Amino acid sequence: EFGLMDDPAEVEAATARARSGSRKPQGLPSVRDFAFAATLGEGSYSEVKRATYLRTGQEFAVKVLDKAFLKRKGKMSTALDEKNALVRLSSGHPGIVRLHHAFHDQYQLYFVIDLVPNGEMQTLLSRIGSLSITCARYYSAQIVDALAFMHAKNVVHRDLKPENLLLDENFRIKICDFGTAKILEPGAEPDQTFVGTAQYVSPEMIQKNETSFSVDFWALGCIIYQMIAGRFAFQGLSAYITMEKIKKVEYAFPEGFDEEAKDLVQKLLVREPTERLGAGAPGTPYDMHALRSHPFFSVIEWETLWNGSVPRLQ
Ligand code: ATP
């Protein structure tokens, strides 16, 4: 177990001690270099804690995974896949959490990632219901831009949903949770495991456990729908019924749904993965130009997407 350090004065003193060289501040970091504070979130296999890196005073989110638990559940390789996907993406994109360090001790694995302070898109949606069309467009564009980077690195996320879209200090999006991500190298063995979340999972994943870059674009369609409509595109009384609806692509737009957004959603929620907007042949990256140039995005300034002004949430 690692100790909690909640008192800011104590953290500051520990940072000062670390910096003054009372302990050698070189080499790989270890758990003793972090002062752990509040829990930010809990997943099925992990706990994410806020922590200060004592060598620099910088704050991070540290995802802590229990080795014995992972072994018991046969999920050790999944945790390593998560790390490998994060390493792949660590050259950095503003819309994706960055891995700064990864280390382990006898009991746990630790992933040190960007601290994203404004919570999940899901929490925001639960609070305000739906987003204005301006906000929905802005966030959709940020997801598209982050996916372009991710897929160009051959990483497919496979569990995109508002819970995994975090909001940074400026309320821009950062995609997190690469626990189900897969590196899709050309010519690699196809992955045959079912992953995802009922409301956002694609028909081909339900029917054939089929992974491709296109599963992220199905989820994108579901997320755009949800941000605007304020409800899931596909929702039944059980996960089974939800997935039955997905297999039939059975959903309806509420009255007054923005026409351009509707056109985009209809071009993403297409049963055949290779026929979704911008999809190429299986295993090839998306034609992001086809997505970026969709009329829904015509007012988006892609060059300033990550440093221009952020529309006011309402
Ligand atoms: P799940 O089982 O739900 O897939 P998980 O074990 O894969 O979860 P994550 O989704 O990575 O864990 O993290 C759990 C939660 O912790 C997130 O939904 C989020 O609320 C919070 N969290 C994760 N990463 C960060 C971060 N970098 N900054 C702030 N909060 C974070």
mmCIF file of C-alpha atoms and ligand atoms in Angstrom:
data_model
loop_
_atom_site.group_PDB
_atom_site.id
_atom_site.type_symbol
_atom_site.label_atom_id
_atom_site.label_comp_id
_atom_site.label_asym_id
_atom_site.label_seq_id
_atom_site.Cartn_x
_atom_site.Cartn_y
_atom_site.Cartn_z
ATOM 1 C CA GLU A 1 0.000 0.000 0.000
ATOM 2 C CA PHE A 2 1.102 3.552 -0.612
ATOM 3 C CA GLY A 3 0.439 6.382 1.774
ATOM 4 C CA LEU A 4 -1.959 9.221 1.135
ATOM 5 C CA MET A 5 -0.636 12.729 1.423
ATOM 6 C CA ASP A 6 -3.549 15.122 1.548
ATOM 7 C CA ASP A 7 -1.999 18.068 3.336
ATOM 8 C CA PRO A 8 -0.585 20.564 0.771
ATOM 9 C CA ALA A 9 2.104 21.673 3.250
ATOM 10 C CA GLU A 10 3.238 18.080 3.631
ATOM 11 C CA VAL A 11 3.374 17.619 -0.167
ATOM 12 C CA GLU A 12 5.349 20.826 -0.523
ATOM 13 C CA ALA A 13 7.814 19.757 2.152
ATOM 14 C CA ALA A 14 8.231 16.339 0.500
ATOM 15 C CA THR A 15 8.780 18.039 -2.885
ATOM 16 C CA ALA A 16 11.394 20.328 -1.363
ATOM 17 C CA ARG A 17 13.129 17.337 0.257
ATOM 18 C CA ALA A 18 13.176 15.427 -3.032
ATOM 19 C CA ARG A 19 14.533 18.438 -4.908
ATOM 20 C CA SER A 20 17.197 19.237 -2.360
ATOM 21 C CA GLY A 21 18.698 15.866 -3.098
ATOM 22 C CA SER A 22 18.155 14.156 0.249
ATOM 23 C CA ARG A 23 17.232 11.265 -2.042
ATOM 24 C CA LYS A 24 18.897 10.716 -5.367
ATOM 25 C CA PRO A 25 16.520 12.230 -7.951
ATOM 26 C CA GLN A 26 17.891 10.189 -10.828
ATOM 27 C CA GLY A 27 16.882 7.065 -12.649
ATOM 28 C CA LEU A 28 13.423 5.737 -13.187
ATOM 29 C CA PRO A 29 10.754 7.070 -10.881
ATOM 30 C CA SER A 30 9.224 4.750 -8.321
ATOM 31 C CA VAL A 31 6.140 4.878 -6.132
ATOM 32 C CA ARG A 32 8.144 6.695 -3.450
ATOM 33 C CA ASP A 33 8.544 9.653 -5.802
ATOM 34 C CA PHE A 34 4.794 10.336 -5.721
ATOM 35 C CA ALA A 35 2.516 11.773 -3.061
ATOM 36 C CA PHE A 36 -0.902 10.237 -3.642
ATOM 37 C CA ALA A 37 -4.080 12.190 -2.983
ATOM 38 C CA ALA A 38 -7.760 11.771 -3.876
ATOM 39 C CA THR A 39 -9.106 8.998 -6.091
ATOM 40 C CA LEU A 40 -10.182 10.411 -9.469
ATOM 41 C CA GLY A 41 -11.984 7.369 -10.723
ATOM 42 C CA GLU A 42 -12.230 3.638 -10.452
ATOM 43 C CA GLY A 43 -12.409 1.118 -13.237
ATOM 44 C CA SER A 44 -12.919 -2.621 -13.266
ATOM 45 C CA TYR A 45 -9.211 -3.323 -12.962
ATOM 46 C CA SER A 46 -7.742 -0.130 -11.678
ATOM 47 C CA GLU A 47 -7.905 2.906 -9.524
ATOM 48 C CA VAL A 48 -6.864 6.325 -10.811
ATOM 49 C CA LYS A 49 -5.390 8.655 -8.208
ATOM 50 C CA ARG A 50 -4.291 12.230 -8.244
ATOM 51 C CA ALA A 51 -0.606 12.427 -7.329
ATOM 52 C CA THR A 52 2.245 14.905 -7.089
ATOM 53 C CA TYR A 53 5.564 13.919 -8.607
ATOM 54 C CA LEU A 54 7.917 14.901 -5.821
ATOM 55 C CA ARG A 55 10.942 15.439 -8.064
ATOM 56 C CA THR A 56 9.229 18.296 -9.908
ATOM 57 C CA GLY A 57 6.102 19.203 -7.938
ATOM 58 C CA GLN A 58 4.020 18.478 -11.054
ATOM 59 C CA GLU A 59 0.597 16.886 -10.661
ATOM 60 C CA PHE A 60 -0.452 13.751 -12.540
ATOM 61 C CA ALA A 61 -3.135 11.119 -12.650
ATOM 62 C CA VAL A 62 -1.651 7.745 -11.727
ATOM 63 C CA LYS A 63 -3.500 4.639 -12.822
ATOM 64 C CA VAL A 64 -2.723 1.857 -10.354
ATOM 65 C CA LEU A 65 -3.366 -1.743 -11.343
ATOM 66 C CA ASP A 66 -3.120 -4.632 -8.909
ATOM 67 C CA LYS A 67 -0.866 -7.387 -10.285
ATOM 68 C CA ALA A 68 -2.431 -10.282 -8.347
ATOM 69 C CA PHE A 69 -5.922 -9.208 -9.418
ATOM 70 C CA LEU A 70 -4.846 -8.871 -13.072
ATOM 71 C CA LYS A 71 -3.248 -12.340 -12.962
ATOM 72 C CA ARG A 72 -6.310 -13.883 -11.338
ATOM 73 C CA LYS A 73 -8.557 -12.430 -14.035
ATOM 74 C CA GLY A 74 -6.156 -13.299 -16.861
ATOM 75 C CA LYS A 75 -5.813 -9.594 -17.701
ATOM 76 C CA MET A 76 -2.078 -9.080 -17.390
ATOM 77 C CA SER A 77 -1.577 -8.975 -21.165
ATOM 78 C CA THR A 78 -4.473 -6.508 -21.469
ATOM 79 C CA ALA A 79 -2.688 -4.166 -19.066
ATOM 80 C CA LEU A 80 0.469 -4.465 -21.139
ATOM 81 C CA ASP A 81 -1.538 -3.766 -24.308
ATOM 82 C CA GLU A 82 -2.839 -0.616 -22.626
ATOM 83 C CA LYS A 83 0.685 0.480 -21.813
ATOM 84 C CA ASN A 84 1.924 -0.310 -25.328
ATOM 85 C CA ALA A 85 -0.907 1.678 -26.894
ATOM 86 C CA LEU A 86 -0.132 4.639 -24.625
ATOM 87 C CA VAL A 87 3.571 4.406 -25.499
ATOM 88 C CA ARG A 88 2.640 4.413 -29.196
ATOM 89 C CA LEU A 89 0.744 7.655 -28.664
ATOM 90 C CA SER A 90 3.238 9.279 -26.336
ATOM 91 C CA SER A 91 4.703 11.613 -28.952
ATOM 92 C CA GLY A 92 1.610 13.487 -27.918
ATOM 93 C CA HIS A 93 -1.641 14.863 -29.239
ATOM 94 C CA PRO A 94 -3.627 17.485 -27.315
ATOM 95 C CA GLY A 95 -6.751 15.328 -27.534
ATOM 96 C CA ILE A 96 -5.236 12.187 -26.007
ATOM 97 C CA VAL A 97 -3.875 11.607 -22.499
ATOM 98 C CA ARG A 98 -0.130 11.185 -22.495
ATOM 99 C CA LEU A 99 1.813 8.559 -20.609
ATOM 100 C CA HIS A 100 4.780 10.141 -18.821
ATOM 101 C CA HIS A 101 6.149 7.186 -16.873
ATOM 102 C CA ALA A 102 5.267 3.557 -16.308
ATOM 103 C CA PHE A 103 6.768 1.447 -13.542
ATOM 104 C CA HIS A 104 5.880 -1.365 -11.206
ATOM 105 C CA ASP A 105 6.706 -2.754 -7.815
ATOM 106 C CA GLN A 106 6.032 -6.114 -6.211
ATOM 107 C CA TYR A 107 2.255 -5.602 -6.082
ATOM 108 C CA GLN A 108 1.192 -2.987 -8.587
ATOM 109 C CA LEU A 109 1.620 -1.440 -12.018
ATOM 110 C CA TYR A 110 1.628 2.346 -12.225
ATOM 111 C CA PHE A 111 0.851 4.447 -15.301
ATOM 112 C CA VAL A 112 1.640 8.126 -14.800
ATOM 113 C CA ILE A 113 -0.584 10.150 -17.141
ATOM 114 C CA ASP A 114 -1.675 13.744 -17.725
ATOM 115 C CA LEU A 115 -4.025 14.974 -15.043
ATOM 116 C CA VAL A 116 -7.255 15.980 -16.759
ATOM 117 C CA PRO A 117 -9.065 18.091 -14.189
ATOM 118 C CA ASN A 118 -12.597 18.745 -15.454
ATOM 119 C CA GLY A 119 -14.118 15.304 -15.315
ATOM 120 C CA GLU A 120 -15.899 13.171 -17.875
ATOM 121 C CA MET A 121 -18.068 14.306 -20.791
ATOM 122 C CA GLN A 122 -20.629 11.837 -19.419
ATOM 123 C CA THR A 123 -20.911 13.792 -16.169
ATOM 124 C CA LEU A 124 -21.394 16.995 -18.128
ATOM 125 C CA LEU A 125 -24.084 15.404 -20.289
ATOM 126 C CA SER A 126 -25.874 14.027 -17.231
ATOM 127 C CA ARG A 127 -25.819 17.500 -15.726
ATOM 128 C CA ILE A 128 -26.901 19.603 -18.689
ATOM 129 C CA GLY A 129 -28.748 17.017 -20.775
ATOM 130 C CA SER A 130 -27.524 17.845 -24.251
ATOM 131 C CA LEU A 131 -25.021 20.243 -25.812
ATOM 132 C CA SER A 132 -25.675 23.242 -28.031
ATOM 133 C CA ILE A 133 -25.006 22.493 -31.671
ATOM 134 C CA THR A 134 -21.897 24.723 -31.506
ATOM 135 C CA CYS A 135 -20.469 22.718 -28.611
ATOM 136 C CA ALA A 136 -21.440 19.365 -30.129
ATOM 137 C CA ARG A 137 -19.713 20.368 -33.381
ATOM 138 C CA TYR A 138 -16.602 21.529 -31.543
ATOM 139 C CA TYR A 139 -16.299 18.349 -29.481
ATOM 140 C CA SER A 140 -17.045 16.112 -32.480
ATOM 141 C CA ALA A 141 -14.262 17.859 -34.408
ATOM 142 C CA GLN A 142 -11.835 17.325 -31.516
ATOM 143 C CA ILE A 143 -12.673 13.619 -31.408
ATOM 144 C CA VAL A 144 -12.181 13.367 -35.195
ATOM 145 C CA ASP A 145 -8.811 15.121 -34.938
ATOM 146 C CA ALA A 146 -7.640 12.906 -32.053
ATOM 147 C CA LEU A 147 -8.781 9.771 -33.907
ATOM 148 C CA ALA A 148 -6.834 10.828 -36.993
ATOM 149 C CA PHE A 149 -3.662 10.899 -34.880
ATOM 150 C CA MET A 150 -4.485 7.689 -33.014
ATOM 151 C CA HIS A 151 -5.305 5.691 -36.127
ATOM 152 C CA ALA A 152 -2.255 7.022 -37.955
ATOM 153 C CA LYS A 153 -0.264 5.361 -35.126
ATOM 154 C CA ASN A 154 -2.204 2.141 -35.795
ATOM 155 C CA VAL A 155 -4.061 2.299 -32.481
ATOM 156 C CA VAL A 156 -7.779 1.575 -32.354
ATOM 157 C CA HIS A 157 -9.480 2.550 -29.068
ATOM 158 C CA ARG A 158 -12.569 0.268 -29.176
ATOM 159 C CA ASP A 159 -14.357 1.775 -26.173
ATOM 160 C CA LEU A 160 -15.027 5.380 -27.125
ATOM 161 C CA LYS A 161 -17.875 6.793 -25.035
ATOM 162 C CA PRO A 162 -18.538 9.963 -23.057
ATOM 163 C CA GLU A 163 -17.080 8.354 -19.892
ATOM 164 C CA ASN A 164 -13.735 8.095 -21.679
ATOM 165 C CA LEU A 165 -13.734 11.654 -22.997
ATOM 166 C CA LEU A 166 -12.212 13.776 -20.261
ATOM 167 C CA LEU A 167 -12.270 17.577 -20.167
ATOM 168 C CA ASP A 168 -9.000 19.412 -19.622
ATOM 169 C CA GLU A 169 -8.396 22.712 -17.832
ATOM 170 C CA ASN A 170 -9.798 24.635 -20.822
ATOM 171 C CA PHE A 171 -12.702 22.221 -21.349
ATOM 172 C CA ARG A 172 -11.103 20.656 -24.399
ATOM 173 C CA ILE A 173 -11.354 16.919 -24.889
ATOM 174 C CA LYS A 174 -8.750 14.344 -23.920
ATOM 175 C CA ILE A 175 -9.465 10.735 -24.756
ATOM 176 C CA CYS A 176 -8.529 8.350 -21.937
ATOM 177 C CA ASP A 177 -8.753 4.660 -21.053
ATOM 178 C CA PHE A 178 -6.731 2.631 -23.515
ATOM 179 C CA GLY A 179 -7.565 -0.530 -21.547
ATOM 180 C CA THR A 180 -9.299 -2.033 -24.587
ATOM 181 C CA ALA A 181 -7.119 -0.433 -27.245
ATOM 182 C CA LYS A 182 -5.399 -2.579 -29.838
ATOM 183 C CA ILE A 183 -2.414 -1.951 -32.053
ATOM 184 C CA LEU A 184 -3.503 -2.907 -35.555
ATOM 185 C CA GLU A 185 -0.318 -3.452 -37.536
ATOM 186 C CA PRO A 186 -0.745 -4.243 -41.200
ATOM 187 C CA GLY A 187 -0.761 -8.003 -41.549
ATOM 188 C CA ALA A 188 -1.188 -8.645 -37.811
ATOM 189 C CA GLU A 189 -3.335 -11.503 -36.511
ATOM 190 C CA PRO A 190 -6.950 -10.357 -36.317
ATOM 191 C CA ASP A 191 -8.218 -9.822 -32.790
ATOM 192 C CA GLN A 192 -11.235 -11.969 -31.960
ATOM 193 C CA THR A 193 -12.281 -10.696 -28.561
ATOM 194 C CA PHE A 194 -15.479 -8.865 -27.777
ATOM 195 C CA VAL A 195 -14.793 -5.478 -26.220
ATOM 196 C CA GLY A 196 -16.775 -2.300 -25.832
ATOM 197 C CA THR A 197 -19.852 -0.937 -24.111
ATOM 198 C CA ALA A 198 -23.398 -1.920 -25.104
ATOM 199 C CA GLN A 199 -24.651 1.473 -26.309
ATOM 200 C CA TYR A 200 -21.578 2.239 -28.431
ATOM 201 C CA VAL A 201 -20.520 -1.151 -29.756
ATOM 202 C CA SER A 202 -20.631 -1.726 -33.508
ATOM 203 C CA PRO A 203 -22.723 -4.381 -35.300
ATOM 204 C CA GLU A 204 -19.638 -6.239 -36.555
ATOM 205 C CA MET A 205 -18.215 -6.446 -33.018
ATOM 206 C CA ILE A 206 -21.534 -7.885 -31.777
ATOM 207 C CA GLN A 207 -21.845 -10.362 -34.624
ATOM 208 C CA LYS A 208 -18.269 -11.348 -35.408
ATOM 209 C CA ASN A 209 -16.054 -9.898 -32.658
ATOM 210 C CA GLU A 210 -14.473 -8.001 -35.500
ATOM 211 C CA THR A 211 -12.040 -5.187 -34.741
ATOM 212 C CA SER A 212 -11.119 -2.514 -37.249
ATOM 213 C CA PHE A 213 -10.468 1.234 -37.162
ATOM 214 C CA SER A 214 -14.079 1.567 -38.192
ATOM 215 C CA VAL A 215 -15.425 0.544 -34.750
ATOM 216 C CA ASP A 216 -14.241 3.905 -33.423
ATOM 217 C CA PHE A 217 -16.267 5.682 -36.109
ATOM 218 C CA TRP A 218 -19.418 3.775 -35.233
ATOM 219 C CA ALA A 219 -18.905 4.927 -31.628
ATOM 220 C CA LEU A 220 -18.291 8.470 -32.898
ATOM 221 C CA GLY A 221 -21.703 8.388 -34.613
ATOM 222 C CA CYS A 222 -23.309 7.269 -31.330
ATOM 223 C CA ILE A 223 -21.515 10.016 -29.386
ATOM 224 C CA ILE A 224 -22.478 12.809 -31.826
ATOM 225 C CA TYR A 225 -26.099 11.626 -31.661
ATOM 226 C CA GLN A 226 -26.018 11.584 -27.849
ATOM 227 C CA MET A 227 -24.392 15.014 -27.454
ATOM 228 C CA ILE A 228 -27.152 16.574 -29.588
ATOM 229 C CA ALA A 229 -30.195 14.468 -28.699
ATOM 230 C CA GLY A 230 -29.376 14.146 -25.000
ATOM 231 C CA ARG A 231 -30.069 10.411 -25.100
ATOM 232 C CA PHE A 232 -28.457 7.241 -26.428
ATOM 233 C CA ALA A 233 -28.902 6.420 -30.110
ATOM 234 C CA PHE A 234 -29.423 2.779 -29.159
ATOM 235 C CA GLN A 235 -30.950 1.866 -25.835
ATOM 236 C CA GLY A 236 -33.094 -1.085 -24.853
ATOM 237 C CA LEU A 237 -34.246 -2.375 -21.479
ATOM 238 C CA SER A 238 -31.203 -4.644 -21.363
ATOM 239 C CA ALA A 239 -27.766 -4.757 -22.996
ATOM 240 C CA TYR A 240 -29.087 -7.673 -25.070
ATOM 241 C CA ILE A 241 -31.998 -5.638 -26.446
ATOM 242 C CA THR A 242 -29.723 -2.636 -27.027
ATOM 243 C CA MET A 243 -27.435 -4.815 -29.127
ATOM 244 C CA GLU A 244 -30.365 -6.317 -31.039
ATOM 245 C CA LYS A 245 -31.271 -2.767 -32.048
ATOM 246 C CA ILE A 246 -27.679 -2.049 -33.052
ATOM 247 C CA LYS A 247 -27.576 -5.149 -35.279
ATOM 248 C CA LYS A 248 -30.636 -3.814 -37.109
ATOM 249 C CA VAL A 249 -29.318 -0.203 -37.009
ATOM 250 C CA GLU A 250 -32.661 0.645 -35.436
ATOM 251 C CA TYR A 251 -32.694 4.198 -34.111
ATOM 252 C CA ALA A 252 -34.558 7.427 -34.760
ATOM 253 C CA PHE A 253 -33.711 11.115 -34.616
ATOM 254 C CA PRO A 254 -35.718 13.407 -32.384
ATOM 255 C CA GLU A 255 -37.645 16.265 -33.954
ATOM 256 C CA GLY A 256 -35.470 19.275 -34.759
ATOM 257 C CA PHE A 257 -32.131 17.374 -34.842
ATOM 258 C CA ASP A 258 -29.648 19.510 -36.817
ATOM 259 C CA GLU A 259 -29.815 18.423 -40.485
ATOM 260 C CA GLU A 260 -26.062 18.440 -41.160
ATOM 261 C CA ALA A 261 -25.350 16.533 -37.971
ATOM 262 C CA LYS A 262 -28.056 14.065 -38.962
ATOM 263 C CA ASP A 263 -26.408 13.507 -42.327
ATOM 264 C CA LEU A 264 -23.046 12.872 -40.664
ATOM 265 C CA VAL A 265 -24.503 10.485 -38.060
ATOM 266 C CA GLN A 266 -26.328 8.587 -40.821
ATOM 267 C CA LYS A 267 -23.048 8.201 -42.696
ATOM 268 C CA LEU A 268 -21.291 6.858 -39.591
ATOM 269 C CA LEU A 269 -24.010 4.538 -38.273
ATOM 270 C CA VAL A 270 -23.763 2.267 -41.278
ATOM 271 C CA ARG A 271 -23.829 -1.473 -40.694
ATOM 272 C CA GLU A 272 -21.035 -2.338 -43.126
ATOM 273 C CA PRO A 273 -17.747 -1.099 -41.541
ATOM 274 C CA THR A 274 -16.091 -0.348 -44.888
ATOM 275 C CA GLU A 275 -19.016 1.824 -45.944
ATOM 276 C CA ARG A 276 -18.838 4.289 -43.050
ATOM 277 C CA LEU A 277 -17.840 7.791 -44.073
ATOM 278 C CA GLY A 278 -14.139 7.865 -44.877
ATOM 279 C CA ALA A 279 -13.496 4.141 -44.315
ATOM 280 C CA GLY A 280 -11.085 2.453 -46.661
ATOM 281 C CA ALA A 281 -10.385 -1.206 -47.186
ATOM 282 C CA PRO A 282 -10.176 -3.292 -43.974
ATOM 283 C CA GLY A 283 -7.013 -2.564 -41.985
ATOM 284 C CA THR A 284 -6.293 0.706 -43.746
ATOM 285 C CA PRO A 285 -6.534 4.044 -41.955
ATOM 286 C CA TYR A 286 -9.508 6.280 -42.512
ATOM 287 C CA ASP A 287 -9.704 8.947 -45.133
ATOM 288 C CA MET A 288 -9.946 11.674 -42.530
ATOM 289 C CA HIS A 289 -10.371 14.268 -45.241
ATOM 290 C CA ALA A 290 -13.791 12.836 -46.045
ATOM 291 C CA LEU A 291 -14.809 13.340 -42.421
ATOM 292 C CA ARG A 292 -13.209 16.740 -41.942
ATOM 293 C CA SER A 293 -14.803 18.099 -45.085
ATOM 294 C CA HIS A 294 -18.324 17.006 -44.133
ATOM 295 C CA PRO A 295 -20.705 20.041 -44.157
ATOM 296 C CA PHE A 296 -21.320 19.638 -40.388
ATOM 297 C CA PHE A 297 -17.695 20.743 -39.887
ATOM 298 C CA SER A 298 -17.638 23.525 -42.493
ATOM 299 C CA VAL A 299 -17.257 26.283 -39.859
ATOM 300 C CA ILE A 300 -14.557 24.427 -37.920
ATOM 301 C CA GLU A 301 -11.070 25.918 -38.092
ATOM 302 C CA TRP A 302 -8.971 22.785 -37.862
ATOM 303 C CA GLU A 303 -5.668 24.675 -37.495
ATOM 304 C CA THR A 304 -6.757 26.398 -34.292
ATOM 305 C CA LEU A 305 -8.895 23.586 -32.904
ATOM 306 C CA TRP A 306 -6.650 23.078 -29.880
ATOM 307 C CA ASN A 307 -5.589 26.630 -29.108
ATOM 308 C CA GLY A 308 -8.455 28.818 -30.283
ATOM 309 C CA SER A 309 -11.360 29.804 -28.082
ATOM 310 C CA VAL A 310 -13.612 27.142 -26.590
ATOM 311 C CA PRO A 311 -17.347 27.612 -27.051
ATOM 312 C CA ARG A 312 -19.181 28.357 -23.846
ATOM 313 C CA LEU A 313 -20.938 25.317 -22.449
ATOM 314 C CA GLN A 314 -24.656 25.769 -22.165
HETATM 315 P P1 ATP B 1 -13.250 0.982 -16.991
HETATM 316 O O1 ATP B 1 -13.258 -0.300 -16.266
HETATM 317 O O2 ATP B 1 -14.474 1.849 -16.699
HETATM 318 O O3 ATP B 1 -12.966 0.882 -18.445
HETATM 319 P P2 ATP B 1 -10.558 1.645 -16.376
HETATM 320 O O4 ATP B 1 -10.121 0.698 -15.309
HETATM 321 O O5 ATP B 1 -10.084 1.312 -17.725
HETATM 322 O O6 ATP B 1 -12.089 1.885 -16.362
HETATM 323 P P3 ATP B 1 -10.065 4.456 -16.753
HETATM 324 O O7 ATP B 1 -11.314 4.599 -17.557
HETATM 325 O O8 ATP B 1 -8.770 4.647 -17.413
HETATM 326 O O9 ATP B 1 -10.059 3.074 -15.951
HETATM 327 O O10 ATP B 1 -10.169 5.432 -15.520
HETATM 328 C C1 ATP B 1 -11.269 5.382 -14.649
HETATM 329 C C2 ATP B 1 -11.777 6.793 -14.403
HETATM 330 O O11 ATP B 1 -10.749 7.564 -13.751
HETATM 331 C C3 ATP B 1 -12.099 7.591 -15.670
HETATM 332 O O12 ATP B 1 -13.360 7.347 -16.184
HETATM 333 C C4 ATP B 1 -11.937 9.014 -15.155
HETATM 334 O O13 ATP B 1 -13.073 9.441 -14.464
HETATM 335 C C5 ATP B 1 -10.770 8.891 -14.204
HETATM 336 N N1 ATP B 1 -9.527 9.202 -14.914
HETATM 337 C C6 ATP B 1 -8.837 8.379 -15.724
HETATM 338 N N2 ATP B 1 -7.759 8.971 -16.240
HETATM 339 C C7 ATP B 1 -7.755 10.225 -15.758
HETATM 340 C C8 ATP B 1 -6.885 11.359 -15.943
HETATM 341 N N3 ATP B 1 -5.814 11.271 -16.727
HETATM 342 N N4 ATP B 1 -7.197 12.504 -15.303
HETATM 343 C C9 ATP B 1 -8.292 12.569 -14.514
HETATM 344 N N5 ATP B 1 -9.155 11.552 -14.311
HETATM 345 C C10 ATP B 1 -8.893 10.387 -14.910
#
